Coordinates of C-alpha atoms in Angstrom, one line a residue:
M1 CA -34.5 25.8 -24.6
D2 CA -34.6 29.6 -23.9
N3 CA -31.9 32.1 -24.8
I4 CA -30.3 32.2 -21.4
E5 CA -29.9 28.4 -21.3
A6 CA -28.5 28.3 -24.8
Q7 CA -26.0 31.0 -24.0
T8 CA -24.9 29.3 -20.8
E9 CA -24.4 25.9 -22.5
E10 CA -22.5 27.6 -25.4
I11 CA -20.0 29.2 -23.0
I12 CA -19.6 26.0 -20.9
A13 CA -18.8 24.1 -24.1
L14 CA -16.3 26.7 -25.4
Q15 CA -14.6 26.9 -22.0
S16 CA -14.0 23.1 -22.1
I17 CA -12.5 23.4 -25.6
F18 CA -10.2 26.5 -25.3
E19 CA -7.8 27.6 -22.6
E20 CA -8.6 30.6 -20.5
K21 CA -5.7 32.6 -22.0
E22 CA -7.4 32.5 -25.4
F23 CA -11.1 32.4 -24.4
L24 CA -12.0 34.6 -21.4
I25 CA -15.4 35.4 -20.0
E26 CA -15.5 38.8 -18.4
G27 CA -19.1 39.1 -17.3
M28 CA -22.2 37.0 -16.9
N29 CA -25.0 39.6 -16.8
P30 CA -25.0 40.0 -19.7
I31 CA -22.5 37.4 -20.8
C32 CA -19.5 39.1 -22.4
G33 CA -15.9 38.2 -23.1
R34 CA -13.2 37.9 -25.7
Y35 CA -11.4 35.4 -27.8
I36 CA -7.8 35.8 -28.9
A37 CA -7.6 34.3 -32.4
E38 CA -4.1 33.4 -33.6
V39 CA -4.3 32.9 -37.3
L40 CA -2.8 29.7 -38.7
L41 CA -0.1 30.7 -41.3
P42 CA 1.3 28.7 -44.2
N43 CA 5.0 27.9 -44.2
P44 CA 6.7 29.9 -45.4
F45 CA 4.9 33.1 -44.8
Y46 CA 6.2 36.6 -45.6
V47 CA 5.3 40.2 -44.7
V48 CA 6.4 42.8 -47.1
S49 CA 6.2 46.6 -47.5
K50 CA 6.9 48.6 -50.6
R51 CA 7.9 52.2 -51.4
G52 CA 7.6 54.1 -54.6
L53 CA 10.6 55.5 -56.4
G54 CA 10.6 58.8 -58.3
T55 CA 12.7 59.8 -61.2
N56 CA 15.6 60.8 -59.0
G57 CA 15.5 57.7 -57.0
A58 CA 13.7 59.4 -54.1
E59 CA 10.6 57.9 -52.4
S60 CA 7.4 58.9 -54.1
E61 CA 3.9 57.8 -53.2
N62 CA 2.6 58.7 -56.7
S63 CA 5.2 56.6 -58.5
K64 CA 3.9 53.6 -60.4
E65 CA 7.1 51.7 -59.9
S66 CA 7.8 50.3 -56.4
T67 CA 10.5 48.3 -54.7
V68 CA 10.3 46.0 -51.7
D69 CA 11.4 47.9 -48.6
E70 CA 11.6 45.0 -46.1
H71 CA 10.9 41.3 -46.4
L72 CA 10.1 39.5 -43.1
Q73 CA 9.6 35.7 -42.9
L74 CA 7.3 35.0 -39.9
E75 CA 5.7 31.9 -38.3
H76 CA 3.3 33.9 -36.2
L77 CA 1.2 37.1 -36.5
P78 CA -0.4 39.0 -33.6
P79 CA -3.9 37.8 -32.8
I80 CA -7.2 39.0 -34.1
N81 CA -9.2 40.0 -31.0
L82 CA -12.9 39.2 -30.9
F83 CA -14.9 41.0 -28.1
F84 CA -18.4 39.8 -27.8
E85 CA -21.5 40.4 -25.7
F86 CA -24.7 38.4 -25.8
P87 CA -28.0 40.4 -26.2
S88 CA -31.0 38.9 -24.4
T89 CA -32.5 38.0 -27.8
Y90 CA -29.4 35.8 -28.8
P91 CA -29.5 33.2 -30.4
S92 CA -33.2 33.2 -31.1
D93 CA -33.4 36.6 -33.0
T94 CA -30.1 38.5 -32.8
C95 CA -26.5 37.8 -33.4
P96 CA -23.9 38.6 -30.6
A97 CA -22.7 42.2 -30.4
F98 CA -19.0 42.3 -31.1
L99 CA -15.9 44.3 -31.8
L100 CA -13.0 43.0 -34.0
S101 CA -9.5 44.4 -33.6
C102 CA -6.2 43.7 -35.4
N103 CA -2.9 45.6 -36.1
W104 CA -1.8 44.0 -39.3
L105 CA -5.0 44.4 -41.4
T106 CA -6.4 47.6 -42.7
L107 CA -9.8 49.0 -41.6
D108 CA -11.2 48.0 -45.0
Q109 CA -10.0 44.4 -44.4
I110 CA -11.3 44.3 -40.8
T111 CA -14.6 45.6 -42.1
L112 CA -14.9 42.7 -44.6
L113 CA -14.3 40.3 -41.7
C114 CA -17.1 42.0 -39.6
K115 CA -19.5 41.6 -42.6
Q116 CA -18.5 38.0 -43.0
L117 CA -19.2 37.3 -39.3
E118 CA -22.7 38.7 -39.9
N119 CA -23.1 36.5 -43.0
L120 CA -22.1 33.4 -41.0
W121 CA -24.7 34.3 -38.4
V122 CA -27.4 34.6 -41.1
E123 CA -26.4 31.2 -42.5
S124 CA -26.9 29.6 -39.1
F125 CA -29.9 31.7 -37.9
N126 CA -31.3 30.8 -34.5
E127 CA -28.2 28.7 -33.6
V128 CA -25.2 29.5 -31.4
I129 CA -22.4 31.0 -33.5
L130 CA -19.3 31.7 -31.5
F131 CA -17.5 28.4 -32.3
R132 CA -18.1 29.0 -36.0
W133 CA -16.8 32.6 -35.7
I134 CA -13.7 31.3 -33.9
Q135 CA -13.1 28.7 -36.5
F136 CA -13.3 31.3 -39.3
L137 CA -10.9 33.7 -37.5
K138 CA -8.3 31.0 -36.9
E139 CA -8.4 29.0 -40.1
E140 CA -10.2 30.9 -42.9
V141 CA -9.2 34.6 -42.6
L142 CA -6.3 34.5 -45.0
G143 CA -8.2 32.6 -47.7
F144 CA -11.2 34.9 -47.3
L145 CA -9.0 38.0 -47.8
N146 CA -7.1 36.3 -50.7
I147 CA -3.8 36.3 -48.8
T148 CA -1.7 33.3 -49.8
D149 CA 1.9 33.3 -48.5
T150 CA 2.6 37.1 -48.5
L151 CA 1.0 39.9 -46.6
D152 CA 1.5 43.4 -48.0
V153 CA 1.5 46.0 -45.2
T154 CA 2.6 49.0 -47.3
E155 CA -0.6 51.0 -46.6
L156 CA -0.4 50.3 -42.9
T157 CA 3.2 51.5 -42.6
K158 CA 2.0 55.0 -43.7
Y159 CA -0.8 55.0 -41.2
S160 CA -1.1 57.3 -38.1
V161 CA -4.0 58.1 -35.8
R162 CA -3.6 61.9 -36.0
S163 CA -3.6 62.0 -39.8
A164 CA -6.4 59.4 -40.2
F165 CA -9.1 61.1 -38.1
T166 CA -10.8 64.4 -38.9
C167 CA -13.7 64.6 -36.4
Q168 CA -14.3 64.0 -32.7
S169 CA -17.7 62.3 -32.8
V170 CA -17.8 58.5 -32.2
S171 CA -20.8 58.1 -34.4
C172 CA -19.1 60.0 -37.3
N173 CA -18.0 57.8 -40.2
K174 CA -16.7 60.7 -42.5
T175 CA -13.0 60.3 -42.2
N176 CA -11.5 61.2 -45.6
G177 CA -13.8 58.6 -47.0
K178 CA -11.8 55.8 -45.3
N179 CA -11.5 55.7 -41.5
M180 CA -13.8 55.8 -38.6
C181 CA -13.9 58.6 -36.0
S182 CA -11.2 60.6 -34.3
D183 CA -11.8 59.3 -30.8
E184 CA -8.5 57.6 -30.0
S185 CA -10.2 55.5 -27.3
K186 CA -11.7 53.4 -30.0
M187 CA -8.4 52.8 -31.6
N188 CA -7.0 52.0 -28.1
V189 CA -9.6 49.4 -27.1
N190 CA -6.7 46.9 -26.9
N191 CA -4.2 49.1 -25.1
Q192 CA -3.3 46.6 -22.3
M193 CA -1.6 43.4 -23.3
D194 CA -1.0 40.2 -21.5
G195 CA 2.7 39.5 -21.9
D196 CA 2.8 42.7 -24.1
Y197 CA 0.8 41.0 -26.8
V198 CA -2.6 39.8 -25.7
V199 CA -4.9 42.8 -25.5
G200 CA -8.2 44.0 -24.4
K201 CA -10.4 45.5 -21.6
K202 CA -13.6 44.2 -20.1
C203 CA -16.6 44.8 -22.3
S204 CA -18.2 46.9 -19.6
G205 CA -15.0 49.0 -19.4
F206 CA -15.0 50.4 -22.9
Q207 CA -15.1 54.2 -23.1
N208 CA -17.4 55.7 -25.8
I209 CA -17.6 52.4 -27.7
Q210 CA -19.4 49.1 -27.0
P211 CA -19.7 45.9 -28.8
S212 CA -22.5 46.4 -31.3
V213 CA -24.9 44.2 -33.3
H214 CA -24.9 46.7 -36.2
G215 CA -21.9 48.1 -38.0
G216 CA -23.3 51.5 -38.9
S217 CA -24.0 53.0 -42.3
G218 CA -20.5 54.2 -43.2
S219 CA -18.0 52.5 -45.5
I220 CA -16.0 51.4 -42.4
D221 CA -17.8 49.1 -39.9
N222 CA -18.1 50.7 -36.5
R223 CA -17.0 47.4 -35.0
A224 CA -13.7 47.3 -36.9
I225 CA -10.8 48.5 -34.8
L226 CA -7.3 49.1 -36.1
D227 CA -5.0 48.6 -33.1
L228 CA -2.2 50.7 -34.5
H229 CA -1.3 54.2 -33.5
D230 CA 1.6 54.7 -35.9
G231 CA 2.4 52.5 -38.9
K232 CA 6.1 53.1 -38.3
V233 CA 6.1 50.7 -35.4
L234 CA 4.2 47.9 -37.1
K235 CA 7.3 46.0 -38.2
A236 CA 8.8 46.2 -34.8
R237 CA 5.6 44.9 -33.2
L238 CA 5.5 42.0 -35.7
K239 CA 9.1 41.1 -34.9
D240 CA 8.5 41.4 -31.2
F241 CA 5.5 39.1 -31.4
E242 CA 7.4 36.6 -33.4
A243 CA 10.1 36.4 -30.8
F244 CA 7.6 36.2 -28.0
K245 CA 5.8 33.2 -29.6
K246 CA 9.0 31.4 -30.4
M247 CA 10.1 31.7 -26.8
E248 CA 6.6 30.6 -25.7
V249 CA 6.9 27.5 -27.9
F250 CA 10.5 26.9 -26.6
Q251 CA 9.5 27.1 -23.0
N252 CA 6.6 24.7 -23.3
S253 CA 8.6 21.9 -25.1
W254 CA 11.4 19.6 -24.0
Q255 CA 15.0 20.7 -24.8
F256 CA 18.2 18.7 -24.8
C257 CA 21.1 20.3 -22.8
N258 CA 24.5 19.7 -24.5
I259 CA 26.3 20.1 -21.1
C260 CA 24.6 17.5 -18.9
F261 CA 23.1 15.5 -21.8
A262 CA 19.6 15.5 -20.3
D263 CA 16.2 16.5 -21.5
K264 CA 14.9 19.6 -19.7
K265 CA 11.7 21.7 -20.0
G266 CA 12.3 24.8 -22.0
S267 CA 11.2 26.9 -19.1
D268 CA 14.1 25.5 -17.1
C269 CA 16.6 26.5 -19.8
T270 CA 18.2 29.9 -20.8
V271 CA 18.9 31.1 -24.3
F272 CA 21.9 33.3 -25.2
K273 CA 20.1 36.0 -27.3
S274 CA 22.9 36.8 -29.7
C275 CA 23.6 33.2 -30.8
N276 CA 20.4 31.3 -29.7
H277 CA 22.4 28.6 -28.0
F278 CA 20.7 27.3 -24.9
F279 CA 21.5 25.2 -21.9
C280 CA 19.7 24.2 -18.7
N281 CA 19.8 26.7 -15.8
E282 CA 21.7 24.3 -13.5
C283 CA 24.6 24.0 -15.9
I284 CA 24.8 27.7 -16.6
K285 CA 24.5 28.5 -12.9
S286 CA 27.4 26.3 -12.0
Y287 CA 29.6 27.8 -14.7
F288 CA 28.6 31.4 -13.8
E289 CA 29.2 30.9 -10.1
V290 CA 32.8 29.7 -10.6
Q291 CA 33.6 32.5 -13.0
I292 CA 32.1 35.3 -10.8
K293 CA 33.8 34.0 -7.6
E294 CA 37.2 34.0 -9.4
G295 CA 36.5 37.6 -10.7
N296 CA 36.2 36.5 -14.4
I297 CA 33.2 38.6 -15.2
Y298 CA 34.1 38.9 -18.9
S299 CA 34.2 35.1 -19.1
L300 CA 30.4 34.6 -18.8
N301 CA 30.2 33.5 -22.4
C302 CA 28.2 30.9 -24.2
L303 CA 29.1 27.3 -23.3
E304 CA 29.0 26.2 -26.9
G305 CA 32.5 25.6 -28.3
K306 CA 34.1 28.5 -30.1
C307 CA 31.0 30.8 -29.5
S308 CA 31.9 34.3 -28.3
S309 CA 28.4 35.4 -27.1
Q310 CA 28.3 37.0 -23.7
A311 CA 25.7 37.0 -21.0
D312 CA 24.1 40.3 -20.2
G313 CA 23.2 41.5 -16.7
T314 CA 19.6 40.5 -17.0
M315 CA 20.6 36.9 -17.8
V316 CA 23.1 36.8 -14.9
K317 CA 20.6 38.2 -12.4
K318 CA 18.1 35.5 -13.4
I319 CA 20.6 32.6 -13.0
V320 CA 22.8 33.3 -9.9
S321 CA 21.9 34.2 -6.3
S322 CA 21.4 37.9 -5.3
E323 CA 24.6 37.9 -3.3
L324 CA 26.7 36.6 -6.3
F325 CA 24.9 39.1 -8.6
E326 CA 25.9 42.0 -6.3
R327 CA 29.5 40.8 -6.6
Y328 CA 29.2 40.6 -10.4
D329 CA 27.6 44.0 -10.6
S330 CA 30.3 45.6 -8.4
L331 CA 33.1 44.0 -10.4
L332 CA 31.5 45.1 -13.7
L333 CA 31.2 48.6 -12.5
S334 CA 34.8 48.6 -11.2
R335 CA 36.2 47.2 -14.5
T336 CA 34.1 49.7 -16.5
L337 CA 35.4 52.7 -14.5
E338 CA 39.0 51.4 -14.9
N339 CA 38.6 51.6 -18.7
M340 CA 37.4 55.2 -18.7
S341 CA 40.2 57.6 -19.1
D342 CA 38.5 60.4 -17.1
I343 CA 37.7 58.2 -14.1
A344 CA 40.2 57.6 -11.3
Y345 CA 40.1 56.1 -7.8
C346 CA 41.2 58.0 -4.6
P347 CA 44.8 56.7 -4.0
R348 CA 44.2 56.5 -0.2
Q349 CA 43.9 52.8 0.6
K350 CA 41.1 53.3 3.1
C351 CA 39.0 55.3 0.7
Q352 CA 39.3 54.1 -3.0
C353 CA 36.3 56.2 -4.0
P354 CA 35.8 56.6 -7.8
L355 CA 35.8 60.2 -9.0
L356 CA 35.9 62.3 -12.1
L357 CA 39.2 64.0 -13.1
D358 CA 39.3 67.6 -14.1
T359 CA 39.1 68.6 -17.8
C360 CA 42.9 68.5 -18.1
G361 CA 42.9 65.0 -16.7
R362 CA 45.7 66.0 -14.2
M363 CA 43.9 66.7 -10.9
G364 CA 41.5 64.6 -8.9
A365 CA 39.4 65.7 -5.9
C366 CA 37.9 62.9 -3.9
P367 CA 34.3 63.7 -2.9
A368 CA 34.5 61.3 0.1
C369 CA 37.7 62.2 1.9
K370 CA 38.4 65.5 0.1
F371 CA 42.0 64.5 -0.8
V372 CA 43.2 66.4 -3.8
F373 CA 45.9 64.5 -5.8
C374 CA 47.9 64.3 -9.0
S375 CA 46.4 61.7 -11.3
F376 CA 49.9 60.8 -12.6
C377 CA 51.9 60.2 -9.5
K378 CA 48.9 59.8 -7.1
M379 CA 50.6 62.1 -4.6
A380 CA 49.2 65.3 -3.2
Y381 CA 48.5 67.8 -6.0
H382 CA 51.7 69.7 -6.8
G383 CA 50.4 72.1 -9.6
V384 CA 52.8 72.7 -12.5
A385 CA 55.8 71.2 -10.6
P386 CA 57.0 67.9 -12.2
C387 CA 56.0 64.6 -10.5
N388 CA 58.6 63.0 -8.2
F389 CA 59.6 59.4 -9.1
K390 CA 58.4 56.9 -6.5
S391 CA 60.9 54.4 -5.2
G392 CA 60.9 51.2 -7.3
Q393 CA 58.9 52.8 -10.1
K394 CA 61.8 54.1 -12.2
R395 CA 62.3 50.9 -14.2
Q396 CA 58.5 50.7 -14.8
I397 CA 58.4 54.3 -16.1
F398 CA 61.5 53.8 -18.2
D399 CA 60.0 50.7 -19.9
E400 CA 56.7 52.5 -20.5
Y401 CA 58.5 55.5 -22.0
M402 CA 60.8 53.4 -24.3
N403 CA 57.8 51.4 -25.6
A404 CA 55.4 54.3 -26.0
D405 CA 54.4 56.2 -29.1
A406 CA 55.1 59.9 -29.6
A407 CA 51.9 61.0 -28.0
R408 CA 52.4 58.9 -24.9
K409 CA 56.0 60.0 -24.6
A410 CA 54.9 63.7 -24.7
E411 CA 52.3 62.9 -22.0
L412 CA 55.0 61.3 -19.7
E413 CA 57.3 64.2 -20.3
K414 CA 54.5 66.6 -19.3
S415 CA 53.8 64.6 -16.2
Y416 CA 57.3 64.2 -14.9
G417 CA 59.1 67.0 -16.6
R418 CA 61.3 66.7 -19.8
K419 CA 64.6 67.0 -17.9
A420 CA 63.6 64.5 -15.3
M421 CA 62.5 62.0 -18.0
K422 CA 65.8 62.5 -19.8
S423 CA 67.8 61.9 -16.7
L424 CA 65.7 58.9 -15.9
V425 CA 66.3 57.4 -19.3
E426 CA 70.1 58.0 -19.1
D427 CA 70.4 56.5 -15.7
C428 CA 68.4 53.4 -16.6
L429 CA 70.4 52.9 -19.8
S430 CA 73.6 53.3 -17.8
D431 CA 72.3 50.8 -15.2
S432 CA 71.4 48.4 -18.0
W433 CA 74.9 48.7 -19.6
I434 CA 76.6 48.2 -16.2
S435 CA 74.4 45.2 -15.5
S436 CA 75.3 43.6 -18.8
N437 CA 79.0 44.4 -18.9
S438 CA 80.2 44.3 -15.2
K439 CA 80.0 42.1 -12.2
N440 CA 80.4 42.6 -8.4
C441 CA 83.4 41.4 -6.5
P442 CA 82.3 38.4 -4.4
H443 CA 84.3 39.7 -1.4
C444 CA 83.6 43.5 -1.3
Q445 CA 80.8 43.9 -3.9
S446 CA 82.7 46.5 -5.9
V447 CA 81.6 46.8 -9.5
I448 CA 84.2 45.3 -11.8
E449 CA 84.3 45.7 -15.6
K450 CA 86.1 43.2 -17.7
T451 CA 87.5 44.6 -21.0
E452 CA 90.0 41.9 -22.0
G453 CA 92.4 39.2 -20.8
C454 CA 91.8 36.0 -18.9
N455 CA 88.9 35.0 -16.6
K456 CA 91.0 35.3 -13.4
M457 CA 90.1 38.7 -12.0
T458 CA 91.8 40.9 -9.4
C459 CA 89.5 43.4 -7.5
F460 CA 90.9 46.9 -7.7
R461 CA 89.6 47.7 -4.2
C462 CA 90.3 44.7 -2.0
G463 CA 92.8 42.8 -4.2
S464 CA 90.9 39.5 -4.0
Y465 CA 91.2 37.0 -6.8
F466 CA 87.9 35.7 -8.3
C467 CA 86.6 33.9 -11.4
W468 CA 84.7 36.0 -13.9
L469 CA 82.7 33.0 -15.0
C470 CA 81.4 31.7 -11.7
L471 CA 82.3 34.6 -9.3
K472 CA 84.1 32.1 -6.9
L473 CA 86.9 33.5 -4.7
L474 CA 90.3 32.0 -5.8
K475 CA 93.2 31.0 -3.6
M476 CA 95.8 33.8 -3.2
S477 CA 98.7 31.3 -3.4
N478 CA 97.7 29.8 -6.7
P479 CA 94.5 31.2 -8.3
Y480 CA 95.0 29.2 -11.5
L481 CA 94.3 25.9 -9.7
H482 CA 90.6 26.7 -10.2
Y483 CA 91.0 26.2 -14.0
Q484 CA 93.2 23.1 -13.6
D485 CA 90.8 21.2 -11.4
R486 CA 88.8 18.8 -13.6
S487 CA 85.9 18.8 -11.1
S488 CA 85.6 22.6 -11.5
Q489 CA 82.8 23.9 -13.8
C490 CA 85.4 26.4 -15.2
Y491 CA 88.0 23.7 -16.0
D492 CA 90.3 24.8 -18.8
Q493 CA 88.4 28.1 -19.3
L494 CA 91.1 30.5 -18.1
F495 CA 90.9 32.2 -21.5
P496 CA 87.7 33.0 -23.4
E497 CA 87.5 31.1 -26.7
E498 CA 87.4 34.3 -28.7
Y499 CA 90.6 35.5 -27.0
L500 CA 92.7 32.6 -28.2
D501 CA 94.5 33.3 -31.5
D502 CA 94.3 30.5 -34.0
A503 CA 97.9 31.3 -35.1
F504 CA 99.1 30.7 -31.5
E505 CA 97.9 27.2 -30.8
I506 CA 98.8 25.6 -27.4
E507 CA 97.6 22.4 -25.9
P508 CA 95.1 22.6 -23.1
G509 CA 96.8 23.4 -19.8
E510 CA 100.2 24.0 -21.5
F511 CA 100.3 27.7 -20.5
L512 CA 99.5 27.0 -16.9
N513 CA 102.5 24.6 -16.6
L514 CA 105.0 27.1 -17.9

């Protein structure tokens, strides 16, 4: 079997074993491609970074003492990317040309992996090697690097491309005795990610760097690529990949919905991010539709009992129809503007355009209809003159003033004028007293105040007799019959109980018969 046949059979066999998303062929002449190796991790597995402490407690790189800065427990790490290309002499005489990239291993560690791939080829000389390389990258990397259940990324968190490189030549390996060259294109071989995480370009598309059979003469292998521009973002990338993989696992497995009590595919369910509770899309959609139609946009909360998590706009847009989302978006904007003290709406019913008040918060100028109005009384702007009370609003303003704190009272006095507010308060208090202590004559509606005496009243204006208790007009010939009639609700109630003196006791009805 010649080399071409061996290469073709190897690729066909690997394509039957692995999915296209992890094993991708990007060219056939020569054969080149990539493998996305997701390393199997023990459980539990931790990622830690440390910082040195100086004598004054400040961070110091030279300090011998150190403390753990952050402690992450992960189930997944971003993949190690193997880019390969078959020379015409593979597998008879030459191993595949390759590049190896990773963002959570140092260049020294990636270099060790490159050397080990070479050693594995030497051990199986003249045989196809890709499956063995893949097996090593997935299952044996941690053991080979003496990483048990904890990965220390302290050195990587201090790394940056600009500080690492000192020359511009791709072939140069003199980089402070540690790194490769200053060409950032090599560091960015994997700058495009499938789903933000799976990275790589076609082998023929590399700029200034190609998969190589040889690693060069420097301390860092030319085929080792650190896919990290700034160590400060490493932890964020690890957390993002962890969340991405957990969601991928969730979507590809069956989940039980606690609303409809049915098993649904994870891809047909939605997770509330803040609480991680999930339900099928059909149940959430039905609930959201009812709430949005009724205008309860702040009630789009998690369906789990006593959970206060709220759905965000992205989640709502994914679940409901575009028409219903437009209503939700409009209501949300309207409610948000209402809660902003410097935002008002044009008081004209046919306009209602939102606008920004002036710096004093007193005047509003509608950009749509050009109406300039007072933000307090909503009437045409009247400058420093006090606002006029609208009909039917006096009681509302009085209640607000009486229940307000000192700052709000001062604001109302500024809006309507101090004298006007004083007069309003006095009038409302007078009206309240009159309402509580007087009644209207049932014949002429004159206001009658009762200070003492019996419940048989005589109107000062029309002379009619009426009952203070039930406001019924009484007979002019004998008004007291109303209190003698046993069928009357005011029977035997001519005098209030508090009016009767205990020292002057009379039998019921006795006074009426005198």
